[in-house]
PDB file of C-alpha atoms (C1' of nucleotides) in Angstrom:
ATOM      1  CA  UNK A  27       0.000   0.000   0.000  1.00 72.00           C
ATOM      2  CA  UNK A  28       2.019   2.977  -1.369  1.00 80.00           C
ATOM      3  CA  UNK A  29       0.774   6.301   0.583  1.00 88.00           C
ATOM      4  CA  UNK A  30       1.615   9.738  -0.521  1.00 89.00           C
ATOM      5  CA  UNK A  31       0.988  12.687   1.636  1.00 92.00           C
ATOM      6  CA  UNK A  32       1.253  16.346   1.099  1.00 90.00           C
ATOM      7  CA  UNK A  33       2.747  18.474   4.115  1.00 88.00           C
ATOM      8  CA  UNK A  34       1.385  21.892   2.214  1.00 85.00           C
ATOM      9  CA  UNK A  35      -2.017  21.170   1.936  1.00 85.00           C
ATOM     10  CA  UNK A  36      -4.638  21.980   3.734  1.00 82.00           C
ATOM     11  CA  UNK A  37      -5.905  18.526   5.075  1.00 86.00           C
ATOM     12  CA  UNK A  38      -4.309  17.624   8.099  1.00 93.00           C
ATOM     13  CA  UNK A  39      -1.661  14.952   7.804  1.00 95.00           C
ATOM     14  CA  UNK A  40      -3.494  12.464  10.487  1.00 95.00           C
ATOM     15  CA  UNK A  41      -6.521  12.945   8.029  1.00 90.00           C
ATOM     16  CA  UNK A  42      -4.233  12.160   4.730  1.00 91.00           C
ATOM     17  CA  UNK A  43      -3.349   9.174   6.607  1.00 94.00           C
ATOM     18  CA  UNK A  44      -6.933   8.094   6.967  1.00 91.00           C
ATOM     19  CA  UNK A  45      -8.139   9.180   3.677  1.00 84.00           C
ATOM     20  CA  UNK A  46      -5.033   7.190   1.721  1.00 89.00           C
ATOM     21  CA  UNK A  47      -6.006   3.690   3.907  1.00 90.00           C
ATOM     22  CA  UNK A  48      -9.638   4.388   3.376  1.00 83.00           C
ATOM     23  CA  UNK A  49      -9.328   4.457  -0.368  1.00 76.00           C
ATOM     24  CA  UNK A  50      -6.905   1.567  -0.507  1.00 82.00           C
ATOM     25  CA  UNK A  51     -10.025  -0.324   1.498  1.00 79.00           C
ATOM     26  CA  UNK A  52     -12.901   1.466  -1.042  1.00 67.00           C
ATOM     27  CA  UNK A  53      -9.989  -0.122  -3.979  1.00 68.00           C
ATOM     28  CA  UNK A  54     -10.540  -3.509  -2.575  1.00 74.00           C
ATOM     29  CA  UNK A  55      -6.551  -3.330  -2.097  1.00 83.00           C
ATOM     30  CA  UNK A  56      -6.994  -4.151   1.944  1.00 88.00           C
ATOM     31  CA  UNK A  57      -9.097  -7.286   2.712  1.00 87.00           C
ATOM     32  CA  UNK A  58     -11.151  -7.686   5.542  1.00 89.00           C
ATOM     33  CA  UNK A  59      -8.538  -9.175   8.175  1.00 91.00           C
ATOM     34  CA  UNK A  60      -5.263  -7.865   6.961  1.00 93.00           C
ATOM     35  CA  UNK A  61      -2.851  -6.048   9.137  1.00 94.00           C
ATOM     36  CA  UNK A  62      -1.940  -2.744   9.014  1.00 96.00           C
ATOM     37  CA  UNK A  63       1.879  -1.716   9.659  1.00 95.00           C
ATOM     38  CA  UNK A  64       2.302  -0.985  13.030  1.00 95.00           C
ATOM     39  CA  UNK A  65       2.059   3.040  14.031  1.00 96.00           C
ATOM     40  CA  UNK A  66       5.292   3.483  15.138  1.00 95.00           C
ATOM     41  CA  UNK A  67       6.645   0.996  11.606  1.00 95.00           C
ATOM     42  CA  UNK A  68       4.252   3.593   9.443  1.00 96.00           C
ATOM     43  CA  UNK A  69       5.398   6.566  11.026  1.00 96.00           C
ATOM     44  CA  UNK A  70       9.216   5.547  10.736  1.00 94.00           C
ATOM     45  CA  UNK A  71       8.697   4.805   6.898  1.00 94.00           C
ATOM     46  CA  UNK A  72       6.844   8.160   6.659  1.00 95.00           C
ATOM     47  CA  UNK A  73       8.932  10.795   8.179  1.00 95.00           C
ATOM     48  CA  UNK A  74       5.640  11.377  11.082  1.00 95.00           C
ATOM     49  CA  UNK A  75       5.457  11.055  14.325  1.00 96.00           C
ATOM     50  CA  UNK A  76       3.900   8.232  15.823  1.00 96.00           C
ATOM     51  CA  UNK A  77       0.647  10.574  17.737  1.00 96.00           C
ATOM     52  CA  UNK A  78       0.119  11.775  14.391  1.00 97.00           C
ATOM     53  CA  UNK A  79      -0.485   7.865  12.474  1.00 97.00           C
ATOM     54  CA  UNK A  80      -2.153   7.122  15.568  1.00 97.00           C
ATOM     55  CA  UNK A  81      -4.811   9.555  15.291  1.00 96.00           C
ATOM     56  CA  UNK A  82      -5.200   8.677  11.920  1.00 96.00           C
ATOM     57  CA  UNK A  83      -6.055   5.042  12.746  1.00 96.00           C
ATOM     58  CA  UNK A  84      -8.240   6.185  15.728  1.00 95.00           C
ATOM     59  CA  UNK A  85     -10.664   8.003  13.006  1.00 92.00           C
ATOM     60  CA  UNK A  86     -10.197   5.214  10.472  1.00 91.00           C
ATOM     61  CA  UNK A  87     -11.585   3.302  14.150  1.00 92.00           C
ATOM     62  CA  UNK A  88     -14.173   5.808  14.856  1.00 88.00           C
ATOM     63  CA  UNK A  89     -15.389   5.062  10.886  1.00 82.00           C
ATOM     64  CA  UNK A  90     -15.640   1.435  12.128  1.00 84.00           C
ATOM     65  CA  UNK A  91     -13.078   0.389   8.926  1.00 87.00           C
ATOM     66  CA  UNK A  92     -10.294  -1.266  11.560  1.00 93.00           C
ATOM     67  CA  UNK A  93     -10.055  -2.159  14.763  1.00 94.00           C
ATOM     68  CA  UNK A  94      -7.131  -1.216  16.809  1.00 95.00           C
ATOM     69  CA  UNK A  95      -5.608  -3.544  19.271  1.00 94.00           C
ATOM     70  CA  UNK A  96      -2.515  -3.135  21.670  1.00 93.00           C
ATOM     71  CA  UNK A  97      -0.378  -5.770  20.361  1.00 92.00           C
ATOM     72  CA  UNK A  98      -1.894  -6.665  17.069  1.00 93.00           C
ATOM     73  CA  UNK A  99      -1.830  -3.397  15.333  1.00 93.00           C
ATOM     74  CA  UNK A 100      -4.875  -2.245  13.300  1.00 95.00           C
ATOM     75  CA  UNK A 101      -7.002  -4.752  11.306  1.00 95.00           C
ATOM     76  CA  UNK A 102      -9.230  -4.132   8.211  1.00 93.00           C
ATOM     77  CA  UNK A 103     -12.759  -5.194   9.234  1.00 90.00           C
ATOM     78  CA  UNK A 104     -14.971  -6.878   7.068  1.00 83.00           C
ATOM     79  CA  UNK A 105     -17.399  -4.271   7.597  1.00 75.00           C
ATOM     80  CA  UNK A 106     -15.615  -1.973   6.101  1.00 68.00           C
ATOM     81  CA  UNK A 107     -14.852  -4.428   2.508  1.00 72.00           C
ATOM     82  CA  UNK A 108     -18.102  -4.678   0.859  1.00 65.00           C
ATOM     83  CA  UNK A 109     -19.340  -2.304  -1.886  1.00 53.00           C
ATOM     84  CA  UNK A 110     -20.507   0.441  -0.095  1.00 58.00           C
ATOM     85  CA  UNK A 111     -17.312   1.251   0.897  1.00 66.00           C
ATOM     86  CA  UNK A 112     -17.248   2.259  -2.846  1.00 68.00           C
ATOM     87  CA  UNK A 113     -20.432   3.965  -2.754  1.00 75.00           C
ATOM     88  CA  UNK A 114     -19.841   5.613   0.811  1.00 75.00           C
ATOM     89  CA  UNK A 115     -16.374   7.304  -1.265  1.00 75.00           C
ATOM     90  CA  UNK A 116     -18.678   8.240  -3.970  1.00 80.00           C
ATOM     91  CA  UNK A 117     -21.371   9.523  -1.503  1.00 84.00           C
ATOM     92  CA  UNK A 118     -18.676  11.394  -0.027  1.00 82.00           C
ATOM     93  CA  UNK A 119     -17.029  12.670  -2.854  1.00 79.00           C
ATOM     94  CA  UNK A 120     -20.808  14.113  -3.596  1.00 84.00           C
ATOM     95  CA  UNK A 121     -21.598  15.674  -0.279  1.00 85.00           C
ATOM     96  CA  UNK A 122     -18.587  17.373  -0.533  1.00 80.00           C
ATOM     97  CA  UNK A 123     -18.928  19.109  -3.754  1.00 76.00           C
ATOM     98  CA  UNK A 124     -22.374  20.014  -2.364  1.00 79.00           C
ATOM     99  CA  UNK A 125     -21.231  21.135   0.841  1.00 77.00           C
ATOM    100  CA  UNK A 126     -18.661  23.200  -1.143  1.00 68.00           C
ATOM    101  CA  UNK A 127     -21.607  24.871  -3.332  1.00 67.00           C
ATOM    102  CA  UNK A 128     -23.476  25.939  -0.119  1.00 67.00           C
ATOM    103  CA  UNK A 129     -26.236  23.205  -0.950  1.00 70.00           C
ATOM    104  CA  UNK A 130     -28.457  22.113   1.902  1.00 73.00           C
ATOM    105  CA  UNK A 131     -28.588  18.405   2.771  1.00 78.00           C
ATOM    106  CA  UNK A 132     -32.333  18.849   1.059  1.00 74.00           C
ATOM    107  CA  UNK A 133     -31.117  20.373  -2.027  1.00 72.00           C
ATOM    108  CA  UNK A 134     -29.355  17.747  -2.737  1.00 81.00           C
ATOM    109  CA  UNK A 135     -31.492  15.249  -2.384  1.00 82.00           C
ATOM    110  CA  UNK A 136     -34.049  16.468  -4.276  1.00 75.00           C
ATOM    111  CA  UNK A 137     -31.160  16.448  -7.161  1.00 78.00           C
ATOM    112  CA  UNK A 138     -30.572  12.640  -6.212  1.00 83.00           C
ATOM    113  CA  UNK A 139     -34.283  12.425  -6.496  1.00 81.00           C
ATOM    114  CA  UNK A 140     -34.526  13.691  -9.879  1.00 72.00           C
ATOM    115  CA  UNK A 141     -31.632  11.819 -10.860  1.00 75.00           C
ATOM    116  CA  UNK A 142     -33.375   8.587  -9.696  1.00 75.00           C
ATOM    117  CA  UNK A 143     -35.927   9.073 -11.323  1.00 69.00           C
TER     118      UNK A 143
ATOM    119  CA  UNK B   8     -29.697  36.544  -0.390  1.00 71.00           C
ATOM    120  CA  UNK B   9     -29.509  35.059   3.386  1.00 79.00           C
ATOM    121  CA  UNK B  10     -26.471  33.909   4.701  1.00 87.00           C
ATOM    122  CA  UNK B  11     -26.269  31.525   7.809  1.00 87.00           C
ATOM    123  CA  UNK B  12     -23.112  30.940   9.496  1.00 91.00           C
ATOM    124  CA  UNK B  13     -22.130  28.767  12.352  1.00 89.00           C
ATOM    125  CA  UNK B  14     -19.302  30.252  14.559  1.00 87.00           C
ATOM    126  CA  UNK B  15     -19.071  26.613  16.496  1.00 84.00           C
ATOM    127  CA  UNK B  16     -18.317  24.865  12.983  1.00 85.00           C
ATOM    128  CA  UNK B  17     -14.739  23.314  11.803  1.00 81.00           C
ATOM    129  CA  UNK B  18     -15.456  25.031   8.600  1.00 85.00           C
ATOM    130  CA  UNK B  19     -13.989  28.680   8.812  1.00 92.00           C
ATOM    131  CA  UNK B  20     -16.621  32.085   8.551  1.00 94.00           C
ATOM    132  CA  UNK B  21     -14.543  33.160   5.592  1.00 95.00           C
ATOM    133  CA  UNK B  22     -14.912  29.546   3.869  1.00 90.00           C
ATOM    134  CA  UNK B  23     -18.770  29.073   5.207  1.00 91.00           C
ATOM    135  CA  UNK B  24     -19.303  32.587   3.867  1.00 94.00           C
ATOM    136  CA  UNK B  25     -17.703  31.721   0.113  1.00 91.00           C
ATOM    137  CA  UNK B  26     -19.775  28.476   0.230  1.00 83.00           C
ATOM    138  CA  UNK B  27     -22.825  30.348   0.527  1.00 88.00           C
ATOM    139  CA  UNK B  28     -22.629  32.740  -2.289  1.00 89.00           C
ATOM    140  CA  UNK B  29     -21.076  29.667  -3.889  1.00 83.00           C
ATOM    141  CA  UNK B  30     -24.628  28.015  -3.834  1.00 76.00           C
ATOM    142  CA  UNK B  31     -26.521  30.934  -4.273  1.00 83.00           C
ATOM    143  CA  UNK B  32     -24.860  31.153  -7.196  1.00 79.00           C
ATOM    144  CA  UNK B  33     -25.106  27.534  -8.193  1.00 71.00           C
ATOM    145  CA  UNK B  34     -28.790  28.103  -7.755  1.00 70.00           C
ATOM    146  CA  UNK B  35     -29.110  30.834 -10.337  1.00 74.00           C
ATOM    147  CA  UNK B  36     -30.160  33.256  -7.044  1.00 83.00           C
ATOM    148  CA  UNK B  37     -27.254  35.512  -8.161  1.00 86.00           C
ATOM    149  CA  UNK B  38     -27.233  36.349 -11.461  1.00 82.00           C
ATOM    150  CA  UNK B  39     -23.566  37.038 -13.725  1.00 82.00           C
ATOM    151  CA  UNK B  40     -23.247  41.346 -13.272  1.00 87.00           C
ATOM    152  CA  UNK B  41     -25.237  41.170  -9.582  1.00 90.00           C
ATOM    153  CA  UNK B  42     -23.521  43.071  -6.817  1.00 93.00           C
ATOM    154  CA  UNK B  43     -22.925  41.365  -3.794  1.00 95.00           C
ATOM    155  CA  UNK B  44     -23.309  43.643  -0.503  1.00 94.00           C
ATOM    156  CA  UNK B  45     -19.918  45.441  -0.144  1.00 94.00           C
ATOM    157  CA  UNK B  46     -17.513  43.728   2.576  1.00 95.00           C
ATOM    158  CA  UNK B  47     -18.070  46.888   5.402  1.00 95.00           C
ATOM    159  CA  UNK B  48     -21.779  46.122   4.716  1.00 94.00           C
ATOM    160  CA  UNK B  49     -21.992  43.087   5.119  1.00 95.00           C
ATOM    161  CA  UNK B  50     -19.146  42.260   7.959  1.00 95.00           C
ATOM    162  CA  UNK B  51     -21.972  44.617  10.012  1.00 93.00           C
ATOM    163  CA  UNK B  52     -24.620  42.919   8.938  1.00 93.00           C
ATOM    164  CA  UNK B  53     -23.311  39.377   9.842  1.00 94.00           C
ATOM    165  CA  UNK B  54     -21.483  40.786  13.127  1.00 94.00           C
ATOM    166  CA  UNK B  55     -17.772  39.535  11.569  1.00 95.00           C
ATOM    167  CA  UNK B  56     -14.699  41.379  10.772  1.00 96.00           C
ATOM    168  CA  UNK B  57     -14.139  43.398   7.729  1.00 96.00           C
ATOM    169  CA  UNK B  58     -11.067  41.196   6.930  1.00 96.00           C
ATOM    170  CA  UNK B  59     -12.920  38.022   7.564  1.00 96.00           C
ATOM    171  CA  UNK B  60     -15.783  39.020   4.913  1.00 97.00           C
ATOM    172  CA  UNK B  61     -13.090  40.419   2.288  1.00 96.00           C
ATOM    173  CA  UNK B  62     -10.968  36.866   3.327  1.00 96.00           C
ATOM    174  CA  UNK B  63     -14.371  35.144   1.958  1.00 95.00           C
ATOM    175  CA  UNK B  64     -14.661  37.243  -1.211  1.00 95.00           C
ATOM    176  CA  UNK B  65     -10.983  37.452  -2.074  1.00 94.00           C
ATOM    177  CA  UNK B  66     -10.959  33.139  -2.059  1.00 92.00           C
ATOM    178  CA  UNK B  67     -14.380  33.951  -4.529  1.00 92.00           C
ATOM    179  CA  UNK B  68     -12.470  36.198  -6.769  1.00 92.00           C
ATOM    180  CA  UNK B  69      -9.269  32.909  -6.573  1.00 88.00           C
ATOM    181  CA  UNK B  70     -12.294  30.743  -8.155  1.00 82.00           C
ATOM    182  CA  UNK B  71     -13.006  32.943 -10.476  1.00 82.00           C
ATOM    183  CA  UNK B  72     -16.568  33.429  -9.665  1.00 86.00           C
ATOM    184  CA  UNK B  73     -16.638  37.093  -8.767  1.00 92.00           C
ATOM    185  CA  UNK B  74     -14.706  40.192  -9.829  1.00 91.00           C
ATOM    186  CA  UNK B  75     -13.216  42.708  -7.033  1.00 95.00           C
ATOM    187  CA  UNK B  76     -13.053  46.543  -7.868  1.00 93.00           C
ATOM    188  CA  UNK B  77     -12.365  49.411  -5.608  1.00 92.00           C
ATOM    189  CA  UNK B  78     -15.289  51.378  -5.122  1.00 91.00           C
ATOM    190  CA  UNK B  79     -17.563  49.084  -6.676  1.00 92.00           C
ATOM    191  CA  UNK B  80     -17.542  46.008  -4.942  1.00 92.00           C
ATOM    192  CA  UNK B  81     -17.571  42.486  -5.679  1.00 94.00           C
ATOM    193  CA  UNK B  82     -19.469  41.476  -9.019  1.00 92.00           C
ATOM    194  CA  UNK B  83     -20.614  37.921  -9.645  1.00 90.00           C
ATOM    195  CA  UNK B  84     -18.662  36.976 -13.160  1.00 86.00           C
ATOM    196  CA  UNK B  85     -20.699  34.939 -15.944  1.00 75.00           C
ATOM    197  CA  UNK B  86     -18.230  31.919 -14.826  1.00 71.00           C
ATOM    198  CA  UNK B  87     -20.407  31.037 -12.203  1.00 58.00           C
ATOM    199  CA  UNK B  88     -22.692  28.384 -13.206  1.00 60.00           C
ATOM    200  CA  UNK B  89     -20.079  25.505 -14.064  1.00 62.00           C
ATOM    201  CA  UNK B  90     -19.967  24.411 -10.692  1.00 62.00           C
ATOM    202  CA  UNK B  91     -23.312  23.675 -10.734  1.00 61.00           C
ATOM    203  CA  UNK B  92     -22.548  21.077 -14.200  1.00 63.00           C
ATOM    204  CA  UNK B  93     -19.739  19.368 -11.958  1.00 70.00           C
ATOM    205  CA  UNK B  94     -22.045  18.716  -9.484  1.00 75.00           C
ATOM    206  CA  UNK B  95     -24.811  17.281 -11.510  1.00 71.00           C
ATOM    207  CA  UNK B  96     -22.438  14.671 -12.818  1.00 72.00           C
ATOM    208  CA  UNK B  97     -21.101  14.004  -9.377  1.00 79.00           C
ATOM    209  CA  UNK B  98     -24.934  12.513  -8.448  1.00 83.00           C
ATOM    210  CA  UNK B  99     -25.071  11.072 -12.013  1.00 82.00           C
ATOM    211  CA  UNK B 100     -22.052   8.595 -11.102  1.00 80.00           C
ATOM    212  CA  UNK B 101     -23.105   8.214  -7.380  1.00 84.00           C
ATOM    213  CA  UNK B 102     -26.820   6.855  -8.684  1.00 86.00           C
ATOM    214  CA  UNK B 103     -25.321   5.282 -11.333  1.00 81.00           C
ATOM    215  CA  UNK B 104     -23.168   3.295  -8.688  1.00 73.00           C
ATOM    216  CA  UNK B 105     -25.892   2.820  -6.451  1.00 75.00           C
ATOM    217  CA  UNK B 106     -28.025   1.519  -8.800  1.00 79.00           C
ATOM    218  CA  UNK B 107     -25.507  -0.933  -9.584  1.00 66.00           C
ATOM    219  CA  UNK B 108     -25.029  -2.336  -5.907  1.00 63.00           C
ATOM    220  CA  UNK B 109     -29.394  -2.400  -5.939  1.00 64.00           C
ATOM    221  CA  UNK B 110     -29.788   0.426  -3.399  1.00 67.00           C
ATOM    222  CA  UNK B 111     -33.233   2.249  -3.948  1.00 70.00           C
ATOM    223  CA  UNK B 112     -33.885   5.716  -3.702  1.00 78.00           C
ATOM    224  CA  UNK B 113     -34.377   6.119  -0.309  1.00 72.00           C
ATOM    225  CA  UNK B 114     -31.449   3.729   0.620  1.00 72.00           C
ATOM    226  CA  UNK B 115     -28.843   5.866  -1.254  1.00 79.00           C
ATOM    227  CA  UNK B 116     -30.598   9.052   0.514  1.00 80.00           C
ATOM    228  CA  UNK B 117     -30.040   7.307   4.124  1.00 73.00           C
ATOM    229  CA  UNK B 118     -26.881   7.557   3.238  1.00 77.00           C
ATOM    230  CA  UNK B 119     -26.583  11.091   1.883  1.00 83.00           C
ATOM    231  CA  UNK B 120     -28.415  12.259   5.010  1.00 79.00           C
ATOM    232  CA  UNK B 121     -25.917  10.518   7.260  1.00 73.00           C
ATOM    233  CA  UNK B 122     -22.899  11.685   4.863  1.00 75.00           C
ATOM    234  CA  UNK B 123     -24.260  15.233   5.682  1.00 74.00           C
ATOM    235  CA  UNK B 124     -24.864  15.044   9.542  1.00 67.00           C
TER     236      UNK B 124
ATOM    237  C1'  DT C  26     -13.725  68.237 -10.326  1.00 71.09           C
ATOM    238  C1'  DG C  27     -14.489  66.850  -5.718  1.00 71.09           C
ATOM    239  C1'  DT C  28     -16.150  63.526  -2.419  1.00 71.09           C
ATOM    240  C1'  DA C  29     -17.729  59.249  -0.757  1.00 71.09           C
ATOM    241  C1'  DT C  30     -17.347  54.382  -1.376  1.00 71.09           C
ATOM    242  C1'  DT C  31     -14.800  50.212  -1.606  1.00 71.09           C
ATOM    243  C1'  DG C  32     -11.150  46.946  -1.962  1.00 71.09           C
ATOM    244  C1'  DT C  33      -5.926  46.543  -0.684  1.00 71.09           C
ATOM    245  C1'  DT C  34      -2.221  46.326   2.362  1.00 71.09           C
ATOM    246  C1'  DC C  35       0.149  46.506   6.721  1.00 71.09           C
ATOM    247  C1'  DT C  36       0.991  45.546  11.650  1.00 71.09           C
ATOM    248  C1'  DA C  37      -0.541  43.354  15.833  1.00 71.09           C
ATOM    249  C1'  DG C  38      -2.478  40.199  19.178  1.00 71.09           C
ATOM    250  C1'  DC C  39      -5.347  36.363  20.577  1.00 71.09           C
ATOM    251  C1'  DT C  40      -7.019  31.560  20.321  1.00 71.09           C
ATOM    252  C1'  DC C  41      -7.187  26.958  18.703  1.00 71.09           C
ATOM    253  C1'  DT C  42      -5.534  22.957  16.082  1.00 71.09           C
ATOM    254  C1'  DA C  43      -1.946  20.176  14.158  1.00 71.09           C
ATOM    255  C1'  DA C  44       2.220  18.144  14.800  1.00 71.09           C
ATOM    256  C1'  DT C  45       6.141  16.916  17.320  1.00 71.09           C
ATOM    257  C1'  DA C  46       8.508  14.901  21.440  1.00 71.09           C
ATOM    258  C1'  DG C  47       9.282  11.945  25.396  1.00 71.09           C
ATOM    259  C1'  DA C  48       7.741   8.922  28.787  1.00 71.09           C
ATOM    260  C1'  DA C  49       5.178   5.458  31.323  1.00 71.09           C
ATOM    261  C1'  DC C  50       1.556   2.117  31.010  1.00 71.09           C
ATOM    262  C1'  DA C  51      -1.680  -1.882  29.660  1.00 71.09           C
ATOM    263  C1'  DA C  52      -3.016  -5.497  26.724  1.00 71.09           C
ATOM    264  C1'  DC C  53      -1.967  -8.662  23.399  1.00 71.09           C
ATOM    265  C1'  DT C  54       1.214 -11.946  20.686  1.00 71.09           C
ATOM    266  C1'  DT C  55       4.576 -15.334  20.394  1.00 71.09           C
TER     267       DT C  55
ATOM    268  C1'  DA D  13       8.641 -14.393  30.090  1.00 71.09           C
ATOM    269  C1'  DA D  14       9.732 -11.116  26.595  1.00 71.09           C
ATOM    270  C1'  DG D  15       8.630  -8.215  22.916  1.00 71.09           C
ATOM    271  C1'  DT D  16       5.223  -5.649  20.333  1.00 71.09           C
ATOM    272  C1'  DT D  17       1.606  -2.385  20.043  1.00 71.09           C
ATOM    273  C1'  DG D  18      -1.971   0.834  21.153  1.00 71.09           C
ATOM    274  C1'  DT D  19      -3.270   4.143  25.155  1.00 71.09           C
ATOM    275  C1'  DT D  20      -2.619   7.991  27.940  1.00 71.09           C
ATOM    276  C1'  DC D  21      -0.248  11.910  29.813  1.00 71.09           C
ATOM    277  C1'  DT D  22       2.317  16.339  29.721  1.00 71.09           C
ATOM    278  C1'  DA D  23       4.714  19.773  27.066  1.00 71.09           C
ATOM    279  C1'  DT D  24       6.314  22.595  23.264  1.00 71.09           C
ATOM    280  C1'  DT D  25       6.371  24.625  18.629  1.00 71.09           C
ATOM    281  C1'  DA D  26       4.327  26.300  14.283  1.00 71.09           C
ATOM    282  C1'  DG D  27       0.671  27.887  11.697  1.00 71.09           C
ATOM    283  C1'  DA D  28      -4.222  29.180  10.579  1.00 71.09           C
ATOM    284  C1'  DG D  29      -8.188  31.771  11.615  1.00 71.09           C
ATOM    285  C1'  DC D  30     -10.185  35.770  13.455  1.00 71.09           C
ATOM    286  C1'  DT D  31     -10.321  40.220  15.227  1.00 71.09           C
ATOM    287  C1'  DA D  32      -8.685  45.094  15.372  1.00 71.09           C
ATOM    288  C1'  DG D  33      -7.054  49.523  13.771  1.00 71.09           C
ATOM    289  C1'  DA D  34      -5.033  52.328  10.459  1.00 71.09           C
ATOM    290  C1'  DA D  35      -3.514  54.264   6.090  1.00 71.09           C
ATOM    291  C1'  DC D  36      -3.815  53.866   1.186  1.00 71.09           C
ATOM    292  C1'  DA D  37      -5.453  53.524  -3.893  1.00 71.09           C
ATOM    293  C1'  DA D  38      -8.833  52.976  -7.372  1.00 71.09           C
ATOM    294  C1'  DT D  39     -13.451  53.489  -8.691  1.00 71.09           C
ATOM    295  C1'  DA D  40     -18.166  55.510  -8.760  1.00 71.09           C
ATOM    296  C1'  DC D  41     -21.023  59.312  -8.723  1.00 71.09           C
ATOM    297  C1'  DA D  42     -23.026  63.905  -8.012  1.00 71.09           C
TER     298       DA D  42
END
DNA sequence: TGTATTGTTCTAGCTCTAATAGAACAACTT
DNA sequence: AAGTTGTTCTATTAGAGCTAGAACAATACA
């Protein structure tokens, strides 16, 4: 899993983190069980500090996508494998752009709506 | 045009402020040549800083969607409406993908509505 | 032309978040 | 039993966001 972050931009690193391991589960490049590299391995390899991949993998926790535990690392859960990880990047990607054109939650929907239709 | 911001949100007032005349014009409320209120006026109006309201304006003018002149204001540009297109083929794709995994409607919505929260 | 309006630029201070750093600790693996 | 790994704590530094005040320059308008 190759991870590129950008120190200039205006996402927070911890949140680059997250976003890179979320679309490498969304890919289908993570399976549901597989390790993650340790936080203080990953943070090593990336030139962070270890609070800093660790809060990353506590929000990637908080999505429900792995499961942290003190010896194991994090894990991919199978929750977080299926299709709608897919969709939930697309859904994202969407709420975003909204949220970025001032667009209420209904405005968009009634979009989707139409859409549907 | 009414403009709601919330002081308590991650998103900054100069950022919430853009997004909203963003949308407005994304929703044809703001037509290309419209004024917007100048930055004194409307820093007043909206109890924020002079600075925080030109900070808003200034990342509008960056986008291209309005044009800054001394002692006339800040002038919506006939640029303005492509974000709108970018966002209707953001839902295309998302429905499109959704349809595909067999969500209805109102599944893909459940999910919009918890994207947005 | 003269005057008011409006954006531009500058300095300054305050607050909060992100990121770093070091250390001790608890739970799990092997 | 020993090593690995996440958890928790305190502390510091750097930068962004916001506010504040002032002076300035370009435009609009009577």
């Amino acid at each position: 899993m190759l991870i590129r972050l950008d120190p200039a931009s205006a996402e927070p690193l911890f949140a680059q983190l997250a976003g890179a391991v979320r679309g490498a589960i969304a890919r289908g490049e993570l399976a549901a069980g597989e390790r993650l590299p340790s936080a203080r391995e990953l943070a090593e390899s990336l030139g962070l500090n270890v609070h800093t991949v660790l809060h990353g993998y506590q929000l990637l926790r908080d999505e429900g996508l792995v499961e942290l535990r003190r010896g194991r690392g994090a894990v991919v859960t199978a929750a977080g494998t299926d299709g709608l990880a897919r969709l939930r990047e697309a859904v994202a990607g969407v709420t975003a752009e909204a949220r970025r054109l001032g667009l209420s939650a209904d405005e968009l929907i009634a979009l989707i709506r139409k859409e549907y239709a």
